[in-house]
PDB file of C-alpha atoms and ligand atoms in Angstrom:
ATOM      1  CA  MET D 398     212.481 135.569  41.462  1.00 72.00           C
ATOM      2  CA  SER D 399     215.694 137.683  40.866  1.00 89.00           C
ATOM      3  CA  LYS D 400     216.799 137.869  37.219  1.00 95.00           C
ATOM      4  CA  ASN D 401     220.020 136.253  36.207  1.00 97.00           C
ATOM      5  CA  ILE D 402     222.330 138.702  34.368  1.00 98.00           C
ATOM      6  CA  LEU D 403     225.476 137.894  32.501  1.00 98.00           C
ATOM      7  CA  ILE D 404     228.081 140.701  32.429  1.00 98.00           C
ATOM      8  CA  THR D 405     230.770 139.817  29.991  1.00 98.00           C
ATOM      9  CA  TYR D 406     233.836 141.731  28.735  1.00 98.00           C
ATOM     10  CA  ALA D 407     236.776 141.802  26.327  1.00 98.00           C
ATOM     11  CA  THR D 408     239.830 143.529  27.558  1.00 97.00           C
ATOM     12  CA  TYR D 409     243.487 144.155  26.682  1.00 94.00           C
ATOM     13  CA  THR D 410     244.774 145.864  29.814  1.00 93.00           C
ATOM     14  CA  GLY D 411     241.979 145.216  32.373  1.00 95.00           C
ATOM     15  CA  SER D 412     239.708 148.326  32.280  1.00 97.00           C
ATOM     16  CA  ALA D 413     236.742 146.710  30.624  1.00 98.00           C
ATOM     17  CA  GLN D 414     236.856 143.925  33.399  1.00 98.00           C
ATOM     18  CA  ILE D 415     236.887 146.623  36.087  1.00 98.00           C
ATOM     19  CA  VAL D 416     233.839 148.288  34.466  1.00 98.00           C
ATOM     20  CA  ALA D 417     232.055 144.911  34.254  1.00 98.00           C
ATOM     21  CA  GLU D 418     232.787 144.173  37.978  1.00 98.00           C
ATOM     22  CA  GLN D 419     231.484 147.594  39.022  1.00 98.00           C
ATOM     23  CA  ILE D 420     228.288 147.138  37.027  1.00 98.00           C
ATOM     24  CA  SER D 421     227.876 143.731  38.647  1.00 98.00           C
ATOM     25  CA  ALA D 422     228.433 145.127  42.190  1.00 97.00           C
ATOM     26  CA  ASN D 423     225.733 147.777  41.596  1.00 97.00           C
ATOM     27  CA  LEU D 424     223.205 145.398  40.047  1.00 97.00           C
ATOM     28  CA  SER D 425     223.707 142.764  42.808  1.00 95.00           C
ATOM     29  CA  ASN D 426     222.654 145.411  45.292  1.00 92.00           C
ATOM     30  CA  LYS D 427     219.411 145.695  43.390  1.00 91.00           C
ATOM     31  CA  GLU D 428     218.690 142.005  43.791  1.00 85.00           C
ATOM     32  CA  PHE D 429     219.726 140.890  40.343  1.00 95.00           C
ATOM     33  CA  LYS D 430     221.846 137.785  40.324  1.00 97.00           C
ATOM     34  CA  THR D 431     225.040 138.533  38.273  1.00 98.00           C
ATOM     35  CA  THR D 432     227.738 136.545  36.774  1.00 98.00           C
ATOM     36  CA  VAL D 433     230.912 138.253  35.405  1.00 98.00           C
ATOM     37  CA  MET D 434     233.173 136.517  32.863  1.00 98.00           C
ATOM     38  CA  PRO D 435     235.400 137.165  29.774  1.00 98.00           C
ATOM     39  CA  MET D 436     233.633 136.834  26.458  1.00 98.00           C
ATOM     40  CA  THR D 437     236.086 134.172  25.411  1.00 98.00           C
ATOM     41  CA  GLU D 438     234.818 131.836  28.244  1.00 98.00           C
ATOM     42  CA  VAL D 439     231.114 132.225  27.519  1.00 98.00           C
ATOM     43  CA  LYS D 440     229.666 128.956  26.206  1.00 96.00           C
ATOM     44  CA  ASP D 441     225.889 129.143  26.555  1.00 95.00           C
ATOM     45  CA  LEU D 442     223.475 132.073  27.281  1.00 97.00           C
ATOM     46  CA  SER D 443     220.369 129.868  27.957  1.00 94.00           C
ATOM     47  CA  GLY D 444     220.571 130.364  31.721  1.00 94.00           C
ATOM     48  CA  PHE D 445     220.598 134.189  31.525  1.00 97.00           C
ATOM     49  CA  ASP D 446     217.619 136.475  31.441  1.00 97.00           C
ATOM     50  CA  ALA D 447     219.674 139.420  30.104  1.00 97.00           C
ATOM     51  CA  VAL D 448     223.269 140.131  28.936  1.00 98.00           C
ATOM     52  CA  ILE D 449     225.509 143.172  29.415  1.00 98.00           C
ATOM     53  CA  ALA D 450     228.608 143.027  27.196  1.00 98.00           C
ATOM     54  CA  GLY D 451     231.461 145.477  26.878  1.00 98.00           C
ATOM     55  CA  SER D 452     234.850 145.814  25.245  1.00 98.00           C
ATOM     56  CA  ALA D 453     237.945 147.929  25.138  1.00 98.00           C
ATOM     57  CA  ILE D 454     238.201 150.020  21.953  1.00 98.00           C
ATOM     58  CA  HIS D 455     241.065 149.564  19.555  1.00 96.00           C
ATOM     59  CA  GLY D 456     241.237 151.562  16.354  1.00 94.00           C
ATOM     60  CA  GLY D 457     237.634 152.726  16.896  1.00 97.00           C
ATOM     61  CA  MET D 458     236.242 149.222  17.276  1.00 98.00           C
ATOM     62  CA  TRP D 459     235.308 146.659  19.889  1.00 98.00           C
ATOM     63  CA  LEU D 460     238.100 144.027  20.178  1.00 98.00           C
ATOM     64  CA  PRO D 461     237.900 141.101  17.589  1.00 98.00           C
ATOM     65  CA  GLU D 462     236.981 138.549  20.307  1.00 98.00           C
ATOM     66  CA  ALA D 463     234.091 140.789  21.250  1.00 98.00           C
ATOM     67  CA  PHE D 464     232.778 140.459  17.611  1.00 98.00           C
ATOM     68  CA  ASP D 465     233.351 136.741  17.761  1.00 98.00           C
ATOM     69  CA  PHE D 466     231.154 136.653  20.876  1.00 98.00           C
ATOM     70  CA  LEU D 467     228.344 138.633  19.252  1.00 98.00           C
ATOM     71  CA  GLU D 468     228.481 136.551  16.062  1.00 98.00           C
ATOM     72  CA  SER D 469     228.503 133.280  17.937  1.00 98.00           C
ATOM     73  CA  HIS D 470     225.587 134.192  20.203  1.00 98.00           C
ATOM     74  CA  LYS D 471     223.582 136.667  18.055  1.00 97.00           C
ATOM     75  CA  GLU D 472     220.375 134.544  17.887  1.00 97.00           C
ATOM     76  CA  LYS D 473     220.144 134.227  21.687  1.00 97.00           C
ATOM     77  CA  LEU D 474     221.335 137.873  22.249  1.00 98.00           C
ATOM     78  CA  ASN D 475     218.630 139.152  19.927  1.00 97.00           C
ATOM     79  CA  SER D 476     215.945 137.243  21.999  1.00 97.00           C
ATOM     80  CA  LYS D 477     216.741 138.838  25.382  1.00 97.00           C
ATOM     81  CA  PRO D 478     217.530 142.373  26.704  1.00 97.00           C
ATOM     82  CA  PHE D 479     221.038 143.187  25.653  1.00 98.00           C
ATOM     83  CA  ALA D 480     223.066 146.183  26.847  1.00 98.00           C
ATOM     84  CA  ALA D 481     226.477 147.130  25.606  1.00 98.00           C
ATOM     85  CA  PHE D 482     229.337 149.326  26.870  1.00 98.00           C
ATOM     86  CA  LEU D 483     232.738 150.366  25.552  1.00 98.00           C
ATOM     87  CA  VAL D 484     235.877 151.621  27.312  1.00 98.00           C
ATOM     88  CA  CYS D 485     238.208 154.004  25.519  1.00 97.00           C
ATOM     89  CA  MET D 486     240.621 156.960  25.953  1.00 96.00           C
ATOM     90  CA  THR D 487     238.618 159.398  23.893  1.00 95.00           C
ATOM     91  CA  MET D 488     236.148 159.476  26.773  1.00 96.00           C
ATOM     92  CA  ALA D 489     239.090 160.444  29.036  1.00 95.00           C
ATOM     93  CA  MET D 490     240.043 163.453  26.913  1.00 92.00           C
ATOM     94  CA  LYS D 491     239.441 167.028  27.960  1.00 87.00           C
ATOM     95  CA  ASN D 492     235.939 168.194  26.875  1.00 87.00           C
ATOM     96  CA  SER D 493     235.081 164.531  26.123  1.00 87.00           C
ATOM     97  CA  GLU D 494     231.392 165.577  25.943  1.00 89.00           C
ATOM     98  CA  LYS D 495     232.298 167.127  22.437  1.00 93.00           C
ATOM     99  CA  TYR D 496     233.258 163.618  21.183  1.00 95.00           C
ATOM    100  CA  LEU D 497     230.111 161.786  22.413  1.00 96.00           C
ATOM    101  CA  GLN D 498     228.699 161.273  18.989  1.00 97.00           C
ATOM    102  CA  PHE D 499     232.093 160.246  17.579  1.00 97.00           C
ATOM    103  CA  VAL D 500     232.503 157.647  20.361  1.00 98.00           C
ATOM    104  CA  SER D 501     228.851 156.567  20.098  1.00 98.00           C
ATOM    105  CA  ASP D 502     229.573 155.698  16.482  1.00 98.00           C
ATOM    106  CA  PHE D 503     232.059 153.085  17.648  1.00 98.00           C
ATOM    107  CA  MET D 504     228.900 151.049  18.446  1.00 98.00           C
ATOM    108  CA  ILE D 505     227.542 151.047  14.876  1.00 98.00           C
ATOM    109  CA  PRO D 506     228.997 147.593  13.996  1.00 98.00           C
ATOM    110  CA  VAL D 507     227.607 146.246  17.317  1.00 98.00           C
ATOM    111  CA  ARG D 508     224.183 147.637  16.663  1.00 98.00           C
ATOM    112  CA  LYS D 509     224.108 145.926  13.226  1.00 98.00           C
ATOM    113  CA  ILE D 510     224.599 142.491  14.840  1.00 98.00           C
ATOM    114  CA  VAL D 511     222.534 142.963  18.062  1.00 98.00           C
ATOM    115  CA  PRO D 512     220.809 146.304  18.856  1.00 98.00           C
ATOM    116  CA  PRO D 513     221.416 147.193  22.530  1.00 98.00           C
ATOM    117  CA  VAL D 514     218.642 148.474  24.789  1.00 98.00           C
ATOM    118  CA  SER D 515     221.212 150.908  26.204  1.00 98.00           C
ATOM    119  CA  GLU D 516     224.857 151.825  25.503  1.00 98.00           C
ATOM    120  CA  GLY D 517     227.441 152.892  28.124  1.00 98.00           C
ATOM    121  CA  LEU D 518     230.427 154.943  26.975  1.00 98.00           C
ATOM    122  CA  PHE D 519     233.263 154.964  29.514  1.00 98.00           C
ATOM    123  CA  ALA D 520     236.715 156.322  29.916  1.00 97.00           C
ATOM    124  CA  GLY D 521     239.281 153.610  30.555  1.00 97.00           C
ATOM    125  CA  ARG D 522     242.974 153.660  31.350  1.00 95.00           C
ATOM    126  CA  LEU D 523     246.208 153.933  29.449  1.00 94.00           C
ATOM    127  CA  GLU D 524     249.404 152.234  30.530  1.00 91.00           C
ATOM    128  CA  ILE D 525     251.899 152.567  27.792  1.00 92.00           C
ATOM    129  CA  LYS D 526     254.179 149.785  29.103  1.00 91.00           C
ATOM    130  CA  LYS D 527     251.360 147.381  28.402  1.00 89.00           C
ATOM    131  CA  VAL D 528     250.894 148.468  24.744  1.00 90.00           C
ATOM    132  CA  GLN D 529     252.776 145.929  22.669  1.00 88.00           C
ATOM    133  CA  SER D 530     253.201 147.560  19.274  1.00 91.00           C
ATOM    134  CA  LEU D 531     255.994 150.175  19.022  1.00 94.00           C
ATOM    135  CA  THR D 532     253.979 152.201  16.557  1.00 94.00           C
ATOM    136  CA  ASP D 533     251.105 152.392  19.002  1.00 92.00           C
ATOM    137  CA  LYS D 534     253.415 153.285  21.905  1.00 93.00           C
ATOM    138  CA  ILE D 535     254.809 156.207  19.797  1.00 94.00           C
ATOM    139  CA  LYS D 536     251.314 157.366  18.904  1.00 92.00           C
ATOM    140  CA  PHE D 537     250.257 157.358  22.517  1.00 92.00           C
ATOM    141  CA  ARG D 538     253.449 159.067  23.577  1.00 94.00           C
ATOM    142  CA  ILE D 539     252.797 161.809  21.054  1.00 94.00           C
ATOM    143  CA  SER D 540     249.161 162.165  22.319  1.00 91.00           C
ATOM    144  CA  ILE D 541     250.445 162.503  25.865  1.00 92.00           C
ATOM    145  CA  ALA D 542     253.266 164.962  24.917  1.00 93.00           C
ATOM    146  CA  THR D 543     250.788 167.189  23.088  1.00 92.00           C
ATOM    147  CA  GLY D 544     248.380 167.130  25.917  1.00 89.00           C
ATOM    148  CA  VAL D 545     245.644 165.282  24.113  1.00 89.00           C
ATOM    149  CA  MET D 546     245.673 162.304  26.553  1.00 89.00           C
ATOM    150  CA  LYS D 547     246.973 161.607  30.014  1.00 92.00           C
ATOM    151  CA  GLU D 548     248.419 158.249  30.985  1.00 93.00           C
ATOM    152  CA  GLY D 549     246.795 156.471  33.952  1.00 94.00           C
ATOM    153  CA  ASP D 550     243.439 155.378  35.219  1.00 96.00           C
ATOM    154  CA  HIS D 551     240.422 157.449  34.103  1.00 97.00           C
ATOM    155  CA  ILE D 552     237.711 154.985  35.085  1.00 97.00           C
ATOM    156  CA  SER D 553     234.727 156.878  36.567  1.00 97.00           C
ATOM    157  CA  SER D 554     232.768 154.836  39.183  1.00 97.00           C
ATOM    158  CA  THR D 555     230.193 157.625  39.158  1.00 97.00           C
ATOM    159  CA  GLU D 556     229.490 157.251  35.442  1.00 97.00           C
ATOM    160  CA  ILE D 557     229.364 153.417  35.720  1.00 98.00           C
ATOM    161  CA  LEU D 558     226.920 153.636  38.698  1.00 97.00           C
ATOM    162  CA  ARG D 559     224.788 156.162  36.785  1.00 97.00           C
ATOM    163  CA  TRP D 560     224.599 153.826  33.716  1.00 98.00           C
ATOM    164  CA  SER D 561     224.019 150.717  35.584  1.00 97.00           C
ATOM    165  CA  ASP D 562     221.227 152.334  37.720  1.00 96.00           C
ATOM    166  CA  SER D 563     219.516 153.273  34.383  1.00 96.00           C
ATOM    167  CA  LEU D 564     219.598 149.583  33.293  1.00 95.00           C
ATOM    168  CA  SER D 565     217.450 148.229  36.196  1.00 90.00           C
ATOM    169  CA  HIS D 566     214.223 148.761  34.348  1.00 90.00           C
ATOM    170  CA  LEU D 567     215.497 147.726  31.007  1.00 93.00           C
ATOM    171  CA  LEU D 568     216.821 144.207  31.811  1.00 91.00           C
TER     172      LEU D 568
HETATM  173  C1  FMN N 248     246.330 149.402  20.389  1.00 96.38           C
HETATM  174  C2  FMN N 248     245.339 150.457  21.015  1.00 96.38           C
HETATM  175  C3  FMN N 248     244.438 151.059  20.216  1.00 96.38           C
HETATM  176  C4  FMN N 248     243.535 151.934  20.815  1.00 96.38           C
HETATM  177  N1  FMN N 248     242.628 152.645  20.027  1.00 96.38           N
HETATM  178  C5  FMN N 248     241.773 153.474  20.605  1.00 96.38           C
HETATM  179  C6  FMN N 248     240.899 154.227  19.805  1.00 96.38           C
HETATM  180  O1  FMN N 248     240.746 154.078  18.634  1.00 96.38           O
HETATM  181  N2  FMN N 248     240.010 155.174  20.404  1.00 96.38           N
HETATM  182  C7  FMN N 248     240.084 155.413  21.734  1.00 96.38           C
HETATM  183  O2  FMN N 248     239.429 156.201  22.297  1.00 96.38           O
HETATM  184  N3  FMN N 248     240.957 154.629  22.599  1.00 96.38           N
HETATM  185  C8  FMN N 248     241.814 153.723  22.040  1.00 96.38           C
HETATM  186  N4  FMN N 248     242.631 153.037  22.815  1.00 96.38           N
HETATM  187  C9  FMN N 248     242.640 153.155  24.224  1.00 96.38           C
HETATM  188  C10 FMN N 248     241.876 152.089  24.900  1.00 96.38           C
HETATM  189  O3  FMN N 248     240.556 151.842  24.450  1.00 96.38           O
HETATM  190  C11 FMN N 248     241.815 152.352  26.450  1.00 96.38           C
HETATM  191  O4  FMN N 248     243.143 152.315  27.005  1.00 96.38           O
HETATM  192  C12 FMN N 248     240.964 151.281  27.222  1.00 96.38           C
HETATM  193  O5  FMN N 248     240.834 151.683  28.535  1.00 96.38           O
HETATM  194  C13 FMN N 248     241.510 149.914  27.178  1.00 96.38           C
HETATM  195  O6  FMN N 248     240.676 148.997  27.759  1.00 96.38           O
HETATM  196  P1  FMN N 248     241.231 147.650  28.414  1.00 96.38           P
HETATM  197  O7  FMN N 248     242.094 148.111  29.611  1.00 96.38           O
HETATM  198  O8  FMN N 248     239.988 146.881  28.881  1.00 96.38           O
HETATM  199  O9  FMN N 248     242.022 146.991  27.362  1.00 96.38           O
HETATM  200  C14 FMN N 248     243.462 152.103  22.188  1.00 96.38           C
HETATM  201  C15 FMN N 248     244.430 151.395  23.045  1.00 96.38           C
HETATM  202  C16 FMN N 248     245.382 150.609  22.418  1.00 96.38           C
HETATM  203  C17 FMN N 248     246.305 149.799  23.265  1.00 96.38           C
END
């Protein structure tokens, strides 16, 4: 019987949802049954054999609702295969491979609550008009002006496919 996988996300501007949907599309092709939903809507994990959860990164952390999800469901999450991903702009920077350890450390607080069987670190997208705080808008404009970041969509379907392929035998 095919395994039932929950793929759940926390997002601010939509990239984590896109990543979740691409993971789902790939795993459905491998005969997993997948459900994609925002973390804020997850009520009960009993019907799922494994969970993949991912969040946008703000200030080097998963979003607060993603930690609420982990805390609310930690017993069940610790009893089944759990894989985690993050979406951030550091992974979209030039020579992002230099920052892999730095980005991987964004997962330390997640690991302390539920250790993932695997972690996906993905580039996201930046749309300054969707950033609410003026201070954050200015910070991003400076990063763009100095060439540190580029506005726009940096989601790599190839990287998402590679990671989700690697999950098949872990879930
Ligand atoms: C307020 C704010 C803070 C952010 N902080 C970080 C950060 O600390 N590190 C980073 O690499 N990206 C950071 N980003 C970039 C987001 O992680 C990136 O745009 C991601 O794709 C957003 O995902 P979402 O579209 O699912 O919300 C930040 C974005 C915003 C708006």
